[in-house]
Short mmCIF file of C-alpha atoms in Angstrom, two decimals:
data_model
loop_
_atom_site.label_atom_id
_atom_site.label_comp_id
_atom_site.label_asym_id
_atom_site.label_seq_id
_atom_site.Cartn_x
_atom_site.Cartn_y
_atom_site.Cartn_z
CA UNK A 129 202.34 135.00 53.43
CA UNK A 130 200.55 132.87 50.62
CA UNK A 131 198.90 129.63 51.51
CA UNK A 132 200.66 126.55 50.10
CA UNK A 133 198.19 124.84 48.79
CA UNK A 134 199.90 123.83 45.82
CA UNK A 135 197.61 123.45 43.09
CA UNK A 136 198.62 119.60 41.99
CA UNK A 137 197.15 118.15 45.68
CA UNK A 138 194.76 115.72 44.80
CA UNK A 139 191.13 116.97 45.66
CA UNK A 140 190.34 114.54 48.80
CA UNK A 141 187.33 113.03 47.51
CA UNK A 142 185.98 110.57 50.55
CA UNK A 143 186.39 113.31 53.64
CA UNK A 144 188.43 112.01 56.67
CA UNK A 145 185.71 113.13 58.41
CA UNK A 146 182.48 110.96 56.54
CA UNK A 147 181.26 109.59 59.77
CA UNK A 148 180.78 112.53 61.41
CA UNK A 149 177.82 113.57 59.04
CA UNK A 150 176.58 110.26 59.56
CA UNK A 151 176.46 111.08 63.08
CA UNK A 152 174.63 113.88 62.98
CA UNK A 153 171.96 112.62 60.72
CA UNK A 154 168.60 113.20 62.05
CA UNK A 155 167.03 110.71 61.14
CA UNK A 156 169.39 108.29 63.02
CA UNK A 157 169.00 110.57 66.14
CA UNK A 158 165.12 110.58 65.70
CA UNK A 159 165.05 106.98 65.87
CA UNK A 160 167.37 106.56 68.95
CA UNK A 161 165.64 109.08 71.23
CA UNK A 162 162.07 107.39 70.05
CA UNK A 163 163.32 103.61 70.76
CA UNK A 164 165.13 104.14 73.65
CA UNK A 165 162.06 105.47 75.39
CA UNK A 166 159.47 103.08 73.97
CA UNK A 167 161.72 100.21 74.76
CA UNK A 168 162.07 101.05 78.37
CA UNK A 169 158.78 102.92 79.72
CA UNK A 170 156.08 100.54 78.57
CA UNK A 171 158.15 97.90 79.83
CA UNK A 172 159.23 99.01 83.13
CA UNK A 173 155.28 100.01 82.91
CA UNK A 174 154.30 96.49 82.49
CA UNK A 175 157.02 94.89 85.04
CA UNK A 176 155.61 97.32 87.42
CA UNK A 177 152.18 96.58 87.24
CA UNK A 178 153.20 92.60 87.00
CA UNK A 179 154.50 93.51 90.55
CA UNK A 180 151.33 94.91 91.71
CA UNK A 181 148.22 92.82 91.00
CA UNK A 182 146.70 91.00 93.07
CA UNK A 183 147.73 87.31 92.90
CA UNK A 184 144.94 85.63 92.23
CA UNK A 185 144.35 87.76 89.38
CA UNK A 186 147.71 87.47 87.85
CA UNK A 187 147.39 83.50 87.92
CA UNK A 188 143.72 84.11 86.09
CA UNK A 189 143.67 83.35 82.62
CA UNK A 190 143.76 86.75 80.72
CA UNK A 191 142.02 88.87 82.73
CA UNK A 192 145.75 90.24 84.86
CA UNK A 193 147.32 90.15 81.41
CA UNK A 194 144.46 92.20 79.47
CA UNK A 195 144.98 94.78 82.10
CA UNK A 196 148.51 95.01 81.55
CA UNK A 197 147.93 94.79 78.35
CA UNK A 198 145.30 97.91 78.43
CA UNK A 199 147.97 99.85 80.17
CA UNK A 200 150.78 99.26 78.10
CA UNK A 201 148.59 100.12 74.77
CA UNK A 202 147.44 103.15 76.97
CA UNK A 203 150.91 104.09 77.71
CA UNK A 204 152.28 103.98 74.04
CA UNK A 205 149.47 106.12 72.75
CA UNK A 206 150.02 108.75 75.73
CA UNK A 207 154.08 108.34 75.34
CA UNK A 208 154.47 108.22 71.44
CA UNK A 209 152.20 111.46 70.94
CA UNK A 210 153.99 113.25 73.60
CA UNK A 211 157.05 112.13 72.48
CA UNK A 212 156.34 113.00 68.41
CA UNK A 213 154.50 116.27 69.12
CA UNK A 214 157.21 117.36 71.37
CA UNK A 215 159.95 116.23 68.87
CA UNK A 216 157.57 118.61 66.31
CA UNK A 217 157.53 121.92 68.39
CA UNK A 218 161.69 121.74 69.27
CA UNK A 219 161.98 121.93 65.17
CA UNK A 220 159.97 124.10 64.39
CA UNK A 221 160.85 126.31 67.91
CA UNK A 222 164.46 125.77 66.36
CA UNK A 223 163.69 126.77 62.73
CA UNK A 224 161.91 129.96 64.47
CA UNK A 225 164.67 130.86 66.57
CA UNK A 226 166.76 131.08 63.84
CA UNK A 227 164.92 133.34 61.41
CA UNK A 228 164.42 135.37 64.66
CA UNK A 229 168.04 135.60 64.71
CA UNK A 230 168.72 136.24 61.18
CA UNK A 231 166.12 138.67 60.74
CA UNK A 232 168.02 140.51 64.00
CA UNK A 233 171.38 140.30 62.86
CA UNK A 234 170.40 141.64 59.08
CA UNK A 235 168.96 144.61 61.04
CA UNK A 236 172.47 144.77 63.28
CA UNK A 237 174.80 144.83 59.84
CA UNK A 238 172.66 147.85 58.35
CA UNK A 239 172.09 149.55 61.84
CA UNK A 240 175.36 149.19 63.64
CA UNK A 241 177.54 148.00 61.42
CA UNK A 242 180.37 149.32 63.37
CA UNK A 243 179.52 146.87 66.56
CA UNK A 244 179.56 143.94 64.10
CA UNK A 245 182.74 144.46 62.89
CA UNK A 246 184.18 144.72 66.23
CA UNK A 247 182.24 141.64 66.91
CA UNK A 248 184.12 139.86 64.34
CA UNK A 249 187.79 141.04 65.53
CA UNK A 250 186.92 140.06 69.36
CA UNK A 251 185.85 136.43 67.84
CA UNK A 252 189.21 136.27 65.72
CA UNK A 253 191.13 138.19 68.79
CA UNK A 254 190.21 134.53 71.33
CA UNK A 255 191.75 132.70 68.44
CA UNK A 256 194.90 134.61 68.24
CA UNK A 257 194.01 136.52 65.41
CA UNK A 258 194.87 140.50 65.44
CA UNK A 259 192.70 143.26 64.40
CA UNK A 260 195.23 143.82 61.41
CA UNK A 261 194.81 140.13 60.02
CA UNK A 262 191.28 139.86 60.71
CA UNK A 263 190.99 143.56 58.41
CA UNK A 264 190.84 141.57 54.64
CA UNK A 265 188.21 139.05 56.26
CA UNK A 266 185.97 142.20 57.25
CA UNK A 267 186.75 144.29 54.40
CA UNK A 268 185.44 140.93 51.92
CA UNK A 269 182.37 140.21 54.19
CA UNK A 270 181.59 144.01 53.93
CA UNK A 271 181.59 143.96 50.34
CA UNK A 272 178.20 141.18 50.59
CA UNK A 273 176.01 141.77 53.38
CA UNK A 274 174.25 138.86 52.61
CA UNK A 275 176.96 136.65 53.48
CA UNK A 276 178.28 138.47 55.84
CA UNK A 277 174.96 138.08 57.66
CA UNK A 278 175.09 134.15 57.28
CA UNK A 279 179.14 134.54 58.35
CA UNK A 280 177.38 136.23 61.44
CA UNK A 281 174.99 133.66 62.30
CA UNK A 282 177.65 130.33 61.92
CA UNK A 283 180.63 131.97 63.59
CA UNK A 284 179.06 134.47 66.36
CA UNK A 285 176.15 132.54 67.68
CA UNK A 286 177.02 129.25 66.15
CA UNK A 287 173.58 128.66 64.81
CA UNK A 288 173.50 126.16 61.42
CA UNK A 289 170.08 126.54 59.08
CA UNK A 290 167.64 123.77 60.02
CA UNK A 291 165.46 122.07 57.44
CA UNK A 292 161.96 123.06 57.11
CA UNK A 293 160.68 120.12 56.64
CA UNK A 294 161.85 118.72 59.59
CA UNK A 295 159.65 119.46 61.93
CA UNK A 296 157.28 116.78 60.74
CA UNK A 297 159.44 114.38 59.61
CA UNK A 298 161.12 114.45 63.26
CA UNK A 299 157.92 114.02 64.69
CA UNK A 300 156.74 110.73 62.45
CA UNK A 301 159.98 109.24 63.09
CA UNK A 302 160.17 110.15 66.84
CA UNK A 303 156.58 108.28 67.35
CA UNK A 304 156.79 105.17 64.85
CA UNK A 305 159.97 104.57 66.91
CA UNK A 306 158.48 104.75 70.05
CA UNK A 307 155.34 102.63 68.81
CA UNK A 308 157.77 100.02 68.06
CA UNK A 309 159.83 99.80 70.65
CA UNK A 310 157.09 99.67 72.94
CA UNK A 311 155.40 96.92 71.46
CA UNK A 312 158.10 94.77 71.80
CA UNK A 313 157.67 94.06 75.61
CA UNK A 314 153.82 93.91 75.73
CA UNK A 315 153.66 90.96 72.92
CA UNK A 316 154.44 88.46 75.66
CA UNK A 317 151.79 89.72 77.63
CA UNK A 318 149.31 89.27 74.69
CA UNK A 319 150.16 85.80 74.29
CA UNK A 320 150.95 84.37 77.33
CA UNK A 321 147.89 84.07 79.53
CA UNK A 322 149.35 84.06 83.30
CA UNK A 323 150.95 87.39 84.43
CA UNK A 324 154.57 85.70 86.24
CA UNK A 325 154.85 83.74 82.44
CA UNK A 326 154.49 86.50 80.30
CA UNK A 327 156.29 89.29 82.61
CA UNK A 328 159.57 86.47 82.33
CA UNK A 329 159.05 86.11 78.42
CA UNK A 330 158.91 89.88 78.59
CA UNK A 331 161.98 90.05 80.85
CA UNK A 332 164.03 88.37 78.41
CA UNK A 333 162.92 89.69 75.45
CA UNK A 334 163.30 93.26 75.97
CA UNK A 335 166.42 92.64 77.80
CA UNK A 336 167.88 91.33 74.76
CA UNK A 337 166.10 93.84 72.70
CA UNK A 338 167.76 96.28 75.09
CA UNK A 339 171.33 95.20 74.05
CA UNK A 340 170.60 95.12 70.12
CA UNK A 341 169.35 98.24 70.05
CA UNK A 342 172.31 99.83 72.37
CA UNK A 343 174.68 97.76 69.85
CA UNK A 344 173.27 99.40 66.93
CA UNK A 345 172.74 102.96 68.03
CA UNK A 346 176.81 102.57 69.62
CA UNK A 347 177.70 101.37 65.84
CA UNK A 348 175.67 104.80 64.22
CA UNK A 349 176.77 107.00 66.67
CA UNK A 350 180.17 106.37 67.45
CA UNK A 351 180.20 105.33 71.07
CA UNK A 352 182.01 101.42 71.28
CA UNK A 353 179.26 99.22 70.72
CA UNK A 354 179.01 97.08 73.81
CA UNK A 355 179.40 99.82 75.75
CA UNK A 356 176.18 101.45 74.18
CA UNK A 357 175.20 97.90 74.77
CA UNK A 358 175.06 97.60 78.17
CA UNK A 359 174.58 101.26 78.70
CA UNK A 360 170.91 100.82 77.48
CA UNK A 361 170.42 97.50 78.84
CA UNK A 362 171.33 98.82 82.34
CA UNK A 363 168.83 101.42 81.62
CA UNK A 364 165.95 99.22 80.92
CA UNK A 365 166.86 97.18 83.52
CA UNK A 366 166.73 100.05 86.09
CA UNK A 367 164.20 101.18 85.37
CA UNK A 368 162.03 98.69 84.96
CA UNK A 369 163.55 97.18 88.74
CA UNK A 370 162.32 100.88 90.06
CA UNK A 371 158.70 100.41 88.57
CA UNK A 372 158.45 97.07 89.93
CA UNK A 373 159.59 97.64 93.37
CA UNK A 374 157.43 100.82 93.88
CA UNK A 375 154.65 99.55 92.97
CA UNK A 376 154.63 96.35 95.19
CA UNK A 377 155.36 99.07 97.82
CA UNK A 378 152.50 101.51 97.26
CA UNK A 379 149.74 98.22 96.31
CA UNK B 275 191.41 149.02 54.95
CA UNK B 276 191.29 149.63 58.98
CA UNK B 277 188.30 148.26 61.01
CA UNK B 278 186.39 151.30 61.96
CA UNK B 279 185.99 150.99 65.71
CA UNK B 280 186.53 154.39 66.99
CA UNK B 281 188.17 153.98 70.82
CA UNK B 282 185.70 156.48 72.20
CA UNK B 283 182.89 153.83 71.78
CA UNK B 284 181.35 153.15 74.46
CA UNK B 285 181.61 149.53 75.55
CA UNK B 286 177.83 147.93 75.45
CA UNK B 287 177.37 146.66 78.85
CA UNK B 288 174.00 144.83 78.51
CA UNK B 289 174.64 142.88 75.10
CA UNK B 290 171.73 143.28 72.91
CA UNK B 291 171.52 139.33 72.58
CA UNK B 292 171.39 139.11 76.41
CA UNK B 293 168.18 136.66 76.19
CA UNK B 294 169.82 134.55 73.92
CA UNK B 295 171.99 133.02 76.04
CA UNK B 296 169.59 132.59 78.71
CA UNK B 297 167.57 131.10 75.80
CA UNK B 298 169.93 128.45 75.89
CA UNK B 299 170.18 128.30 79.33
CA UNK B 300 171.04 124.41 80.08
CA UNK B 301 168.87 123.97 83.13
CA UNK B 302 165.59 125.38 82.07
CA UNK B 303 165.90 122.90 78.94
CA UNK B 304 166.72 120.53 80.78
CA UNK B 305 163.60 121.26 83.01
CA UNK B 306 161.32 121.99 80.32
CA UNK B 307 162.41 118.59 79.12
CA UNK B 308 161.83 116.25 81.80
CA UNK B 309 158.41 118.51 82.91
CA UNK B 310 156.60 118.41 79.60
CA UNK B 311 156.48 113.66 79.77
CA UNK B 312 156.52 114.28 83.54
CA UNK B 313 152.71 115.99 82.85
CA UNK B 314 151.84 114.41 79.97
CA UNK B 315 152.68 110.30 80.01
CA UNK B 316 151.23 109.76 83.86
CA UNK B 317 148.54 112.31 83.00
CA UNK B 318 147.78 110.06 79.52
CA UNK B 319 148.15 106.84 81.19
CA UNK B 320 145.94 107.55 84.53
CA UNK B 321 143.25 108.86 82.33
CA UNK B 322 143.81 105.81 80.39
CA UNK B 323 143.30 103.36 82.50
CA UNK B 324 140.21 105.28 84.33
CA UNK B 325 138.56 104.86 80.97
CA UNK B 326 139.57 101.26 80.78
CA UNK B 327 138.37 99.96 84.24
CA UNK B 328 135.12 98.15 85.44
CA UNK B 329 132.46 100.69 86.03
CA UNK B 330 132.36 98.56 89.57
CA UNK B 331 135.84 98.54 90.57
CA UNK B 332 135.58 102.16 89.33
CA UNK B 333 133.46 103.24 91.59
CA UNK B 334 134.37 100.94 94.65
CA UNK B 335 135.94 103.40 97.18
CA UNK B 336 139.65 103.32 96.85
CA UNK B 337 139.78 100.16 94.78
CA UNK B 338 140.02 101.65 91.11
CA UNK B 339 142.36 104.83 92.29
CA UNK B 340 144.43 102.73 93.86
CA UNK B 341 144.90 100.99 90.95
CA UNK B 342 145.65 103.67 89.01
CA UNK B 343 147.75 105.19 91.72
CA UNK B 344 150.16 102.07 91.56
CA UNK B 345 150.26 102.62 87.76
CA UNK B 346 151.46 106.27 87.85
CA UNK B 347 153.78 105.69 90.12
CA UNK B 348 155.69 103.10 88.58
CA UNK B 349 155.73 104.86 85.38
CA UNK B 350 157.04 107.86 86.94
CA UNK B 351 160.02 105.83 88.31
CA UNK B 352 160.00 103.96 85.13
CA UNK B 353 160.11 107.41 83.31
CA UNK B 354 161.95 109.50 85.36
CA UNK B 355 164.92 107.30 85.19
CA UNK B 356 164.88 106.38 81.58
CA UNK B 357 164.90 110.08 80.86
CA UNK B 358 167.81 110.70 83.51
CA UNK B 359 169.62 107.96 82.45
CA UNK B 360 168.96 108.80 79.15
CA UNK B 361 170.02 112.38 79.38
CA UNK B 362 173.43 111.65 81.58
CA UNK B 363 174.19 109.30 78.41
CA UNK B 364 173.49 112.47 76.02
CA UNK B 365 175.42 114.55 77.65
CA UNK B 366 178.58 112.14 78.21
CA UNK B 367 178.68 110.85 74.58
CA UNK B 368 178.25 114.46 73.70
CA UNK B 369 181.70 115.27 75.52
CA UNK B 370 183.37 112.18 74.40
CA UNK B 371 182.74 113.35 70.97
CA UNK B 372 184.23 116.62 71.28
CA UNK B 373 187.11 115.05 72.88
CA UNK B 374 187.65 112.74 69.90
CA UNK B 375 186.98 115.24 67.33
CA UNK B 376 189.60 117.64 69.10
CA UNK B 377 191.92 114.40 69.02
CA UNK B 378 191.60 114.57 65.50
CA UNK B 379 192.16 118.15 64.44
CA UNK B 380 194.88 118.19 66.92
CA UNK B 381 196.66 115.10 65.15
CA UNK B 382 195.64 117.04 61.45
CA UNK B 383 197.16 119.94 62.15
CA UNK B 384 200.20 118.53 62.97
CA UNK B 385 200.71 116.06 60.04
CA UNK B 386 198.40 117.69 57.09
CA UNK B 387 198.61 121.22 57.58
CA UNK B 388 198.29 122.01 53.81
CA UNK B 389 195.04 120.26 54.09
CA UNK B 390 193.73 122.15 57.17
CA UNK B 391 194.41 125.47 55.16
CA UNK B 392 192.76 124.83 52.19
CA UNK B 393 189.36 123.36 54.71
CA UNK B 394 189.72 127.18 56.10
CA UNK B 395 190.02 128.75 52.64
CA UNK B 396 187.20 126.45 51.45
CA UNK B 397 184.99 127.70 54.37
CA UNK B 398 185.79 131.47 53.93
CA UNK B 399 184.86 130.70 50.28
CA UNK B 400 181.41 130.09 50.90
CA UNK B 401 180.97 133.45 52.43
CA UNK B 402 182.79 134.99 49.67
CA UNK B 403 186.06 136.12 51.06
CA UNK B 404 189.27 134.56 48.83
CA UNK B 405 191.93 132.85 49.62
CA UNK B 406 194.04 136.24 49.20
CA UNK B 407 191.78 138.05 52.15
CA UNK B 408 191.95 134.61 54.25
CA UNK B 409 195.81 134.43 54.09
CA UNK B 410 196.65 136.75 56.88
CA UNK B 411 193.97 134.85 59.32
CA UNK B 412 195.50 131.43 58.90
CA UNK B 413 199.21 133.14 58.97
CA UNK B 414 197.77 133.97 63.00
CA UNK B 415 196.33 131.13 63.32
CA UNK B 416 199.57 129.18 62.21
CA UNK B 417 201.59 130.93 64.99
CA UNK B 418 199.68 128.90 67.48
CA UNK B 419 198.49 125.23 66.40
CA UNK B 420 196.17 125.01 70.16
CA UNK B 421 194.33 127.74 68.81
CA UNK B 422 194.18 126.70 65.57
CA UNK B 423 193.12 123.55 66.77
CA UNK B 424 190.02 125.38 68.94
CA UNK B 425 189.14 127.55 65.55
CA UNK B 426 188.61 124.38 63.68
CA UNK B 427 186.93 122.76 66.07
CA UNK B 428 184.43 125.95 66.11
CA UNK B 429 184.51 127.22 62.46
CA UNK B 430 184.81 124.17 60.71
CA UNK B 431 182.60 121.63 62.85
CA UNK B 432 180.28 123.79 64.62
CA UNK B 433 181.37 121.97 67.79
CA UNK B 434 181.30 123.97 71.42
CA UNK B 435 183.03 122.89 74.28
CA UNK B 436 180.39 121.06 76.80
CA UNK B 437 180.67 121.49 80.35
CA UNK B 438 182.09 118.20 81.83
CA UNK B 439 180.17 118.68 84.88
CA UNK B 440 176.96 118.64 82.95
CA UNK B 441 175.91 115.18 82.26
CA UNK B 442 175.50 114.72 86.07
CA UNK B 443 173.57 117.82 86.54
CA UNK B 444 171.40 117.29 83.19
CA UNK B 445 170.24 113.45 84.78
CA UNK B 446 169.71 114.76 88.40
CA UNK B 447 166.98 118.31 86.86
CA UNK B 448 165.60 116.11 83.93
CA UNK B 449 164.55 113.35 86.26
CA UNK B 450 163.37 115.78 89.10
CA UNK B 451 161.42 117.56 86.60
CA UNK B 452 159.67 114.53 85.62
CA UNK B 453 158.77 113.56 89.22
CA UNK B 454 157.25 116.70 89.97
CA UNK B 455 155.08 116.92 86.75
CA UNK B 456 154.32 113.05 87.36
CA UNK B 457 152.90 113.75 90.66
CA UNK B 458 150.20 116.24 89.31
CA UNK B 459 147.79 114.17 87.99
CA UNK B 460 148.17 111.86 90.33
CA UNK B 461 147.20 113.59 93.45
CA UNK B 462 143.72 114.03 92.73
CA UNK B 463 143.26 109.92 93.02
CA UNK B 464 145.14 109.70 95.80
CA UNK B 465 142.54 112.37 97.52
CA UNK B 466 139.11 111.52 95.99
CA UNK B 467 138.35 107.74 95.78
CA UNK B 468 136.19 106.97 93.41
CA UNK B 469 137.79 106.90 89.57
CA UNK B 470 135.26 109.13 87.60
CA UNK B 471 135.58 111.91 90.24
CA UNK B 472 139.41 111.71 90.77
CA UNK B 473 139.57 111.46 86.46
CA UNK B 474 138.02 114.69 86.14
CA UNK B 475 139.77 116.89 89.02
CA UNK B 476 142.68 115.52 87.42
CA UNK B 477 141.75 116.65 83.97
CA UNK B 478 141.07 120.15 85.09
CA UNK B 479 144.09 120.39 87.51
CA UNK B 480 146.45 118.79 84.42
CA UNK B 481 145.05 120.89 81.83
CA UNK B 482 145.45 123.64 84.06
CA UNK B 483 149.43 122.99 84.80
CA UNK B 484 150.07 122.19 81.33
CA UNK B 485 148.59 125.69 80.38
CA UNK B 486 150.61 127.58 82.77
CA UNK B 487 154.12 125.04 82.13
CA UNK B 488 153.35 126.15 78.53
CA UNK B 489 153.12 129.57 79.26
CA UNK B 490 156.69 130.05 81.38
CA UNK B 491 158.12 127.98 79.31
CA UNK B 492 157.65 130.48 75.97
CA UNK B 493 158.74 133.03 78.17
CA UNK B 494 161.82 131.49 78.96
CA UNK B 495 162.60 130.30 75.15
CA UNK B 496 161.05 132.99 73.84
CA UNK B 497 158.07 131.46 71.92
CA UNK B 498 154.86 134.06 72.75
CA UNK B 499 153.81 132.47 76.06
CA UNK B 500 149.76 132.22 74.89
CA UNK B 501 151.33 130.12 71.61
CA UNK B 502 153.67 127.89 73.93
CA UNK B 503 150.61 127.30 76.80
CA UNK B 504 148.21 126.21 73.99
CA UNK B 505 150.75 124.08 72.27
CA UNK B 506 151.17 121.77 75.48
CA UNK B 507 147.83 122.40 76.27
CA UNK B 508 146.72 120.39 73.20
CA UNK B 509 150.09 117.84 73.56
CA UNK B 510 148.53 116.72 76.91
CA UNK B 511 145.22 117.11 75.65
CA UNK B 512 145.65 114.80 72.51
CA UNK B 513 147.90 111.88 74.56
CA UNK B 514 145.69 111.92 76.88
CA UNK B 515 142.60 111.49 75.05
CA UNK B 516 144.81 108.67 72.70
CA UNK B 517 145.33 107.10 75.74
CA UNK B 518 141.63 106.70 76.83
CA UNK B 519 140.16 106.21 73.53
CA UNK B 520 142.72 102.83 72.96
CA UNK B 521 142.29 101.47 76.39
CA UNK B 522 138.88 101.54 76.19
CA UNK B 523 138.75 100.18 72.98
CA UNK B 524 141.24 97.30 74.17
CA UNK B 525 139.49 96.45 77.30
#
């Protein structure tokens, strides 16, 4: 049987599929994980100490906001490095892992290149496929060992090549995100003097911050947006409700 | 040409790519996930703060730890659930988009077929088999649009089916994880009450723990083991020291 694809189809130029890529982008991802984290620790961080000092030093001019201040700077250096360098060593462990995997399955095609082909057919055989119609698909990947190493990699183990440069990028995105986010809750505290003030102006702030940034990320990624909305404002809001509550328990 | 799989070959029991899909193992990333903040951020922050404090509240018995007891805590709750939450989100929009995308082969099959012949005949392409040697495969795979549907969803979008039981399960180990790498650093100041002392038992016990994370960790992803143990070794190392070097500069 031929495939009718006759040849005066118009070439699809916009793919039905264009927001799918968009989804996937890294960079979009990068940004997400980073904000959602440095939107809700540092300020579930700061709520919780709010909840903890000692009242007559929250009332004090400065001195119970500098501290939460202190801790909040403290905790988006400790969170953003964490965050980036981790983000750095799952690219490059990724990129590694799959040269690992290449390098094994050029090694499999020379070696055993009986085993791959029967690889192939028990692929094509959980799609429907027989042995006999999978044959021209073998016989043309057999003909460049090249590709049908990369055929190998995509269809058997599902692995796609990741960018080199990545790794880095990831990581400088995955921090600067987190550095912003997390500033946006501590501000209040640096200019507000009197804890209770500055941990409402905080409140509010973030909450709404919360909602923006769940709108946006639900818009990039697909999910409806005020669903993403109040996904990461419930979020926030947990966990900065946890943070407070245990640590007017434990002070 | 016949695929040469002679029947007396005997069937490999133990695949050769066994570790692989241990490798990629669910829990374990899901542990090594939640485990690396868990040890890092409190770890960060608690040194933080010790380097922050009043040399006299520092070294008042119990006043200064307790301090940075309340801290930890509340950014392990804090953490903990923003990385649950965060992960059961993940792992839900994850399935929601397979669903969709499955939606929408399902739908193209049905009413563009043409089109969905030529996207297999373009993707053979790149790994050099033609259209002729590709015919016979989408003949099969025409016999039965469900699996059709499945070998688009697989060869043309790279997608796998996720486990709909796994969001739930991904929250519950992340957030565990992050609790029980939280509490490391943060026993030594709830033991030893005054802040310099408790700050450097929990340097040495943290540095220690990160070592030996590191190290089970690359032998579970298959990094070498010394490579992965340095690499959080330094992650902690760095935050931790960012952490302390700001707050003291701050305070």
């Amino acid at each position: 049987m031929r495939i009718n694809t006759p040849s005066n189809t118009p070439v699809v130029v916009v793919p039905a599929h264009a927001e799918r890529h968009f989804e996937g982008s890294e960079a979009v991802r990068d940004i997400v994980l980073g904000m959602a984290d440095g939107l809700t620790v540092p300020f579930a961080l700061a709520a919780g100490i709010s909840g903890a000092i000692d009242p007559a030093l929250a009332s004090s001019f400065g001195r119970g906001t500098a501290l939460i201040v202190t801790a909040g700077l403290a905790e988006i250096a400790a969170g953003s490095i964490a965050m980036g360098l981790g983000g750095y060593l799952a690219a490059r462990a990724e990129r590694e892992h799959y040269e690992a995997e290449r390098r094994r399955e050029e090694a499999e095609i020379i070696e055993k290149p009986a085993h791959e082909r029967r690889e192939i057919v028990e692929i094509m055989e959980t799609y429907g496929v027989s042995a006999e119609d999978t044959a021209p698909l073998i016989a043309a990947l057999e003909r460049n060992p090249a590709r049908w190493r990369d055929f190998m990699m995509r269809f058997e183990l599902g692995l796609e090549e990741p960018d080199p440069r990545r790794a880095r990028r990831s990581a400088a995105t995955i921090a600067s995100a987190y550095v912003v986010g997390g500033l946006v809750p501590l501000l209040p505290y640096l200019f507000i003097d009197v804890v209770p003030r500055a941990l409402s102006v905080s409140i509010v702030v973030t909450l709404i911050a919360l909602f923006g940034f769940g709108w946006l990320k639900g818009r990039y990624t697909g999910t409806r947006p005020i669903t993403s909305a109040l996904q990461t404002f419930v979020i926030g809001g947990l966990a900065a409700a946890a943070a407070f509550v245990i640590a007017r328990l434990v002070s």
